[in-house]
Amino acid sequence: MTVSGIRTRRVRTERLGVQISDVRDAGEPVVFVHGNVSSSVFWHSTLPLLPERFRPVAPDLRGFGGSDPLAVDATRGLRDHADDLAGLLDALGIGQAHLVGWSMGGGVVMQYLCDRPGAVRSVTLVNPVSPYGYGGTRGVEGTLNSPDGAGSGGGTANPAFVEALAKGDRGEETAVSPRTVLVNCYGKAPWRPDEEDAYVESMLTTRTGADHYPGDSTASGSWPGVAPGTRGVLNSMSPLYLRLDALPLVEPKPPVLWIRGEDDVIVSDGSLFDLAHLGAVGAVPGWDGTPAQPMVAQTRAVLARYAAGGGSVREVAVAEAGHAVHLERPEEFLAALLEVLSA
């Protein structure tokens, strides 16, 4: 199927059936990995912008878009997704690739780099999840707030948002509808992209449940009373299971571009999705003083160690942009991307 120059097709790998979007069969492979509650559709406007010497490919991760909805084993962190990506590249005959990861996809790309550094030509992180996961940590070293990972995982999702995804809510009547979240959180609010309806449909492809989004959870004696389970998407980003301390140690070290919107409210040092920050501002009751996760500072610290070990790292902070900086400021994003692809 071709939509606006984008080809969408399924590829059978040794692990699962993967739906991909691409534009051509030749050139240096550049693989774009989407984030949570989205799909490769969020890369559709980016893929045709790459010069013809590149071969852009954007897969749907398991449980999103048109790929098979295999269960996520959260105890492996993001390795299910990273291993799926490796299987896809094998099936496509791609030995080395430039990797671009947005949000959760940034974590997938970092995990892939840790496991297969020789297969990576460059890494571009777009508003990535912290190397110490999402929620439940303090300080730039990612120290757990509680041994059980309280404050992270499947129990931190808003149940009404999960229900809206499951019901296919396309409206804008509530604060937790996918469209409302897109407009107010994915970009700098209010973000009304031309492709808004397509992005909402992409969000609605998210498979929900204990094995998918958000995952299961357990009760905790530590604030806020919930800790990660072992299944599903949000648990796979719990700091109990996602800790990328090995990133600065990889050899060889491909060049890294970190590009982010300065007004991101999803991945920030005061995220509106971090229960500790919400507790501090009075939005979650019973806050016990647990500090917000310094997500940006944690990423900067890990990448600084990567650079100290001989790697090339460039940070680009884009003013007046939010979580989807590649869509909000495509010209600035493309210029920075092409620089690292040509390094």
Short mmCIF file of C-alpha atoms in Angstrom, two decimals:
data_model
loop_
_atom_site.label_atom_id
_atom_site.label_comp_id
_atom_site.label_asym_id
_atom_site.label_seq_id
_atom_site.Cartn_x
_atom_site.Cartn_y
_atom_site.Cartn_z
CA MET A 1 0.00 0.00 0.00
CA THR A 2 1.29 3.48 -0.84
CA VAL A 3 0.12 6.60 0.99
CA SER A 4 1.75 9.95 0.08
CA GLY A 5 4.85 8.16 -1.16
CA ILE A 6 5.06 5.87 1.87
CA ARG A 7 5.01 2.11 1.31
CA THR A 8 3.47 0.03 4.08
CA ARG A 9 4.07 -3.74 4.11
CA ARG A 10 4.53 -6.67 6.45
CA VAL A 11 7.80 -8.52 6.89
CA ARG A 12 7.95 -11.97 8.44
CA THR A 13 10.92 -12.39 10.78
CA GLU A 14 12.04 -15.30 12.92
CA ARG A 15 10.34 -13.63 15.90
CA LEU A 16 7.11 -12.08 14.62
CA GLY A 17 5.35 -10.35 11.76
CA VAL A 18 6.41 -6.71 11.56
CA GLN A 19 4.66 -3.97 9.65
CA ILE A 20 7.09 -1.44 8.21
CA SER A 21 6.87 1.86 6.39
CA ASP A 22 9.56 2.79 3.86
CA VAL A 23 10.10 4.64 0.60
CA ARG A 24 12.85 2.79 -1.32
CA ASP A 25 14.95 -0.37 -1.33
CA ALA A 26 18.44 1.07 -1.81
CA GLY A 27 20.80 3.31 0.15
CA GLU A 28 22.35 3.51 3.60
CA PRO A 29 19.75 2.12 6.02
CA VAL A 30 18.28 4.59 8.53
CA VAL A 31 15.84 2.93 10.93
CA PHE A 32 13.26 5.06 12.75
CA VAL A 33 11.78 3.62 15.95
CA HIS A 34 8.57 5.15 17.31
CA GLY A 35 7.57 5.77 20.92
CA ASN A 36 4.88 4.57 23.29
CA VAL A 37 1.20 4.89 22.29
CA SER A 38 2.05 5.56 18.66
CA SER A 39 3.32 3.73 15.57
CA SER A 40 5.48 4.26 12.50
CA VAL A 41 2.83 6.73 11.29
CA PHE A 42 4.57 9.34 13.45
CA TRP A 43 7.57 9.03 11.10
CA HIS A 44 5.65 9.17 7.82
CA SER A 45 6.34 12.85 7.20
CA THR A 46 10.04 12.36 7.98
CA LEU A 47 10.89 9.37 5.78
CA PRO A 48 10.50 11.12 2.37
CA LEU A 49 12.72 14.00 3.50
CA LEU A 50 15.90 11.92 3.51
CA PRO A 51 18.11 12.23 0.41
CA GLU A 52 18.10 9.30 -1.99
CA ARG A 53 21.43 7.99 -0.75
CA PHE A 54 19.60 6.83 2.39
CA ARG A 55 17.11 4.00 2.83
CA PRO A 56 14.64 5.03 5.56
CA VAL A 57 12.69 2.27 7.31
CA ALA A 58 10.17 2.68 10.16
CA PRO A 59 8.81 -0.46 11.85
CA ASP A 60 5.81 -0.80 14.13
CA LEU A 61 6.88 -2.23 17.48
CA ARG A 62 5.06 -5.31 18.80
CA GLY A 63 1.60 -4.41 20.03
CA PHE A 64 1.48 -1.18 18.02
CA GLY A 65 0.39 -0.37 14.48
CA GLY A 66 0.16 -3.42 12.25
CA SER A 67 2.80 -5.61 13.87
CA ASP A 68 1.93 -8.78 15.74
CA PRO A 69 0.73 -8.13 19.31
CA LEU A 70 3.13 -10.44 21.08
CA ALA A 71 3.25 -10.11 24.86
CA VAL A 72 5.99 -7.94 26.35
CA ASP A 73 8.24 -9.60 28.93
CA ALA A 74 9.00 -6.56 31.06
CA THR A 75 11.71 -8.31 33.06
CA ARG A 76 13.88 -7.96 29.93
CA GLY A 77 13.49 -4.19 29.92
CA LEU A 78 13.25 -3.07 26.30
CA ARG A 79 15.10 -6.12 24.96
CA ASP A 80 11.98 -7.68 23.46
CA HIS A 81 11.73 -4.65 21.18
CA ALA A 82 15.48 -4.45 20.55
CA ASP A 83 15.61 -8.15 19.64
CA ASP A 84 12.56 -7.72 17.39
CA LEU A 85 14.40 -4.90 15.64
CA ALA A 86 17.46 -7.09 15.14
CA GLY A 87 15.28 -9.82 13.67
CA LEU A 88 13.70 -7.35 11.28
CA LEU A 89 17.04 -6.03 10.05
CA ASP A 90 18.22 -9.60 9.51
CA ALA A 91 15.09 -10.31 7.46
CA LEU A 92 15.71 -7.18 5.37
CA GLY A 93 19.35 -8.09 4.81
CA ILE A 94 20.62 -5.05 6.72
CA GLY A 95 23.89 -5.62 8.55
CA GLN A 96 24.61 -2.08 9.78
CA ALA A 97 22.20 0.82 10.18
CA HIS A 98 21.81 4.33 11.47
CA LEU A 99 19.25 4.21 14.30
CA VAL A 100 16.78 6.96 15.21
CA GLY A 101 14.61 6.50 18.30
CA TRP A 102 11.85 8.71 19.66
CA SER A 103 10.71 8.57 23.29
CA MET A 104 10.41 4.88 24.23
CA GLY A 105 12.00 4.17 20.85
CA GLY A 106 15.07 6.02 22.09
CA GLY A 107 15.33 3.46 24.87
CA VAL A 108 14.97 0.65 22.32
CA VAL A 109 17.79 2.16 20.27
CA MET A 110 20.04 2.55 23.33
CA GLN A 111 19.40 -1.07 24.29
CA TYR A 112 20.19 -2.17 20.72
CA LEU A 113 23.46 -0.22 20.89
CA CYS A 114 24.40 -1.85 24.19
CA ASP A 115 23.77 -5.32 22.76
CA ARG A 116 25.05 -4.85 19.18
CA PRO A 117 27.44 -1.87 18.99
CA GLY A 118 29.16 -3.15 15.87
CA ALA A 119 25.86 -3.08 13.96
CA VAL A 120 25.18 0.62 14.60
CA ARG A 121 26.53 3.40 12.37
CA SER A 122 25.05 6.29 14.33
CA VAL A 123 22.40 6.91 16.99
CA THR A 124 19.88 9.73 17.09
CA LEU A 125 17.82 10.08 20.26
CA VAL A 126 14.67 12.18 19.99
CA ASN A 127 13.27 13.16 23.41
CA PRO A 128 14.30 9.68 24.65
CA VAL A 129 13.22 7.87 27.78
CA SER A 130 15.96 8.12 30.41
CA PRO A 131 18.61 5.38 30.46
CA TYR A 132 17.22 4.71 33.96
CA GLY A 133 13.68 4.12 32.80
CA TYR A 134 10.54 6.07 33.54
CA GLY A 135 9.58 6.97 37.09
CA GLY A 136 10.79 5.66 40.42
CA THR A 137 14.31 7.10 40.57
CA ARG A 138 16.15 10.14 41.90
CA GLY A 139 19.45 11.80 41.06
CA VAL A 140 21.56 11.61 37.92
CA GLU A 141 22.72 8.09 38.82
CA GLY A 142 19.14 6.76 38.71
CA THR A 143 18.95 5.68 42.35
CA LEU A 144 15.75 3.75 43.08
CA ASN A 145 13.34 5.56 45.39
CA SER A 146 12.21 2.17 46.71
CA PRO A 147 13.68 -1.32 46.22
CA ASP A 148 10.46 -2.49 44.57
CA GLY A 149 10.49 0.31 41.98
CA ALA A 150 7.45 2.09 43.46
CA GLY A 151 6.26 4.96 41.31
CA SER A 152 7.02 3.24 38.02
CA GLY A 153 5.40 0.60 35.85
CA GLY A 154 1.92 -0.39 34.76
CA GLY A 155 0.13 0.94 37.83
CA THR A 156 1.18 4.52 37.08
CA ALA A 157 -0.98 4.80 33.96
CA ASN A 158 -4.24 6.74 34.11
CA PRO A 159 -6.95 4.04 33.94
CA ALA A 160 -9.31 6.39 32.15
CA PHE A 161 -6.74 6.98 29.40
CA VAL A 162 -6.23 3.23 29.01
CA GLU A 163 -9.99 2.78 28.75
CA ALA A 164 -10.23 5.54 26.15
CA LEU A 165 -7.59 3.78 24.03
CA ALA A 166 -9.38 0.44 24.36
CA LYS A 167 -12.72 1.99 23.39
CA GLY A 168 -11.30 3.80 20.36
CA ASP A 169 -12.17 7.27 21.65
CA ARG A 170 -11.58 9.75 18.82
CA GLY A 171 -13.17 12.74 20.51
CA GLU A 172 -11.87 15.63 22.55
CA GLU A 173 -14.48 15.81 25.26
CA THR A 174 -12.30 14.66 28.15
CA ALA A 175 -8.82 15.47 29.44
CA VAL A 176 -7.78 11.83 29.00
CA SER A 177 -8.94 11.18 25.44
CA PRO A 178 -6.10 10.25 23.06
CA ARG A 179 -6.76 13.35 20.96
CA THR A 180 -6.59 15.63 24.00
CA VAL A 181 -3.35 14.00 25.13
CA LEU A 182 -1.92 14.36 21.62
CA VAL A 183 -2.78 18.04 21.39
CA ASN A 184 -1.65 18.98 24.88
CA CYS A 185 1.28 16.64 25.52
CA TYR A 186 2.85 15.23 22.36
CA GLY A 187 3.73 18.68 21.06
CA LYS A 188 3.97 22.06 22.72
CA ALA A 189 0.35 22.82 23.56
CA PRO A 190 -1.79 23.50 21.74
CA TRP A 191 -0.33 21.35 18.95
CA ARG A 192 -2.70 20.95 16.00
CA PRO A 193 -0.75 19.18 13.23
CA ASP A 194 -2.22 18.73 9.77
CA GLU A 195 -1.96 14.96 10.30
CA GLU A 196 -3.83 15.08 13.62
CA ASP A 197 -6.47 12.51 12.67
CA ALA A 198 -3.81 10.09 11.39
CA TYR A 199 -1.87 10.43 14.64
CA VAL A 200 -4.97 9.75 16.71
CA GLU A 201 -5.65 6.62 14.65
CA SER A 202 -2.04 5.59 15.21
CA MET A 203 -2.43 6.00 18.98
CA LEU A 204 -5.56 3.87 18.87
CA THR A 205 -3.64 0.92 17.41
CA THR A 206 -2.04 0.49 20.86
CA ARG A 207 -2.91 -2.96 22.17
CA THR A 208 -4.07 -2.64 25.78
CA GLY A 209 -3.98 -5.10 28.67
CA ALA A 210 -1.62 -6.72 31.15
CA ASP A 211 0.68 -8.08 28.41
CA HIS A 212 0.69 -4.83 26.47
CA TYR A 213 -0.13 -1.25 27.53
CA PRO A 214 0.12 -0.44 30.36
CA GLY A 215 0.98 -3.87 31.84
CA ASP A 216 0.31 -5.38 35.24
CA SER A 217 1.25 -3.93 38.64
CA THR A 218 1.73 -4.83 42.28
CA ALA A 219 0.87 -3.05 45.51
CA SER A 220 3.68 -1.31 47.36
CA GLY A 221 4.17 -0.12 50.91
CA SER A 222 6.06 2.87 49.51
CA TRP A 223 4.47 5.98 48.06
CA PRO A 224 2.52 6.14 45.76
CA GLY A 225 1.40 2.61 46.62
CA VAL A 226 2.06 0.88 43.29
CA ALA A 227 5.11 -0.96 42.00
CA PRO A 228 5.88 -2.67 38.68
CA GLY A 229 4.61 -6.03 37.61
CA THR A 230 6.50 -8.21 35.16
CA ARG A 231 4.45 -7.80 31.98
CA GLY A 232 3.63 -5.06 29.54
CA VAL A 233 4.95 -1.82 28.16
CA LEU A 234 5.23 0.51 31.15
CA ASN A 235 6.87 -2.19 33.26
CA SER A 236 9.47 -2.67 30.52
CA MET A 237 10.52 0.92 31.20
CA SER A 238 10.60 0.55 34.97
CA PRO A 239 14.08 1.17 36.42
CA LEU A 240 13.83 -2.30 37.95
CA TYR A 241 14.35 -3.71 34.46
CA LEU A 242 15.63 -0.86 32.26
CA ARG A 243 19.07 0.33 33.36
CA LEU A 244 21.50 1.21 30.62
CA ASP A 245 24.67 1.75 32.66
CA ALA A 246 26.54 -0.25 30.02
CA LEU A 247 25.95 2.40 27.35
CA PRO A 248 29.17 4.38 28.03
CA LEU A 249 31.19 1.16 27.87
CA VAL A 250 30.23 -0.03 24.37
CA GLU A 251 32.89 -0.45 21.70
CA PRO A 252 32.95 0.73 19.04
CA LYS A 253 31.19 4.00 19.89
CA PRO A 254 29.13 5.37 17.00
CA PRO A 255 28.34 9.10 17.04
CA VAL A 256 25.27 10.10 19.06
CA LEU A 257 22.87 12.97 18.40
CA TRP A 258 20.47 13.87 21.21
CA ILE A 259 17.77 16.24 20.02
CA ARG A 260 14.92 17.36 22.25
CA GLY A 261 12.21 19.96 22.57
CA GLU A 262 12.80 22.28 25.50
CA ASP A 263 9.08 22.34 26.32
CA ASP A 264 8.61 18.56 26.48
CA VAL A 265 6.13 17.68 29.26
CA ILE A 266 6.48 13.89 28.87
CA VAL A 267 10.25 13.45 29.19
CA SER A 268 11.62 16.23 31.38
CA ASP A 269 13.00 16.94 34.83
CA GLY A 270 9.45 17.81 35.90
CA SER A 271 7.31 15.50 33.79
CA LEU A 272 3.53 15.75 33.93
CA PHE A 273 3.50 11.94 33.72
CA ASP A 274 5.83 11.38 36.68
CA LEU A 275 3.76 10.68 39.80
CA ALA A 276 6.47 12.21 42.02
CA HIS A 277 6.25 15.52 40.17
CA LEU A 278 2.46 15.37 40.20
CA GLY A 279 2.58 14.73 43.93
CA ALA A 280 4.82 17.74 44.45
CA VAL A 281 2.31 20.02 42.70
CA GLY A 282 -0.63 18.56 44.63
CA ALA A 283 -2.14 16.54 41.81
CA VAL A 284 -1.54 13.16 43.51
CA PRO A 285 -2.56 12.91 47.19
CA GLY A 286 -0.34 11.80 50.04
CA TRP A 287 2.96 12.90 48.52
CA ASP A 288 5.77 12.06 50.93
CA GLY A 289 8.46 14.30 49.46
CA THR A 290 9.72 11.81 46.87
CA PRO A 291 11.58 13.93 44.29
CA ALA A 292 10.68 14.01 40.62
CA GLN A 293 12.86 11.97 38.30
CA PRO A 294 15.46 14.20 36.59
CA MET A 295 14.99 12.49 33.23
CA VAL A 296 16.92 14.98 31.10
CA ALA A 297 19.74 15.29 33.63
CA GLN A 298 20.06 11.49 33.79
CA THR A 299 20.36 11.22 30.01
CA ARG A 300 22.92 14.03 29.95
CA ALA A 301 25.00 12.33 32.65
CA VAL A 302 25.07 8.97 30.85
CA LEU A 303 25.94 10.58 27.52
CA ALA A 304 28.67 12.61 29.21
CA ARG A 305 30.25 9.34 30.33
CA TYR A 306 29.88 8.05 26.78
CA ALA A 307 31.75 11.11 25.50
CA ALA A 308 34.40 10.80 28.23
CA GLY A 309 35.02 7.29 26.98
CA GLY A 310 35.80 8.56 23.50
CA GLY A 311 32.36 8.79 21.92
CA SER A 312 31.05 11.75 19.95
CA VAL A 313 27.89 13.28 21.45
CA ARG A 314 25.95 16.33 20.30
CA GLU A 315 22.98 17.71 22.26
CA VAL A 316 20.53 19.94 20.40
CA ALA A 317 17.81 21.62 22.47
CA VAL A 318 15.06 23.16 20.35
CA ALA A 319 13.16 26.09 21.86
CA GLU A 320 9.37 26.31 21.56
CA ALA A 321 9.06 22.59 20.83
CA GLY A 322 7.69 19.69 22.85
CA HIS A 323 7.91 15.92 22.81
CA ALA A 324 7.48 15.45 19.04
CA VAL A 325 10.26 17.83 18.04
CA HIS A 326 10.80 15.96 14.75
CA LEU A 327 7.23 16.84 13.73
CA GLU A 328 7.04 20.30 15.27
CA ARG A 329 10.35 21.54 13.85
CA PRO A 330 11.10 19.26 10.90
CA GLU A 331 13.68 21.52 9.26
CA GLU A 332 15.82 21.83 12.38
CA PHE A 333 15.43 18.12 13.07
CA LEU A 334 16.44 17.12 9.54
CA ALA A 335 19.48 19.41 9.53
CA ALA A 336 20.78 17.89 12.77
CA LEU A 337 19.97 14.36 11.61
CA LEU A 338 21.76 14.72 8.29
CA GLU A 339 24.83 15.98 10.10
CA VAL A 340 25.14 12.85 12.23
CA LEU A 341 24.25 10.56 9.31
CA SER A 342 27.16 12.06 7.39
CA ALA A 343 29.67 11.98 10.25
#
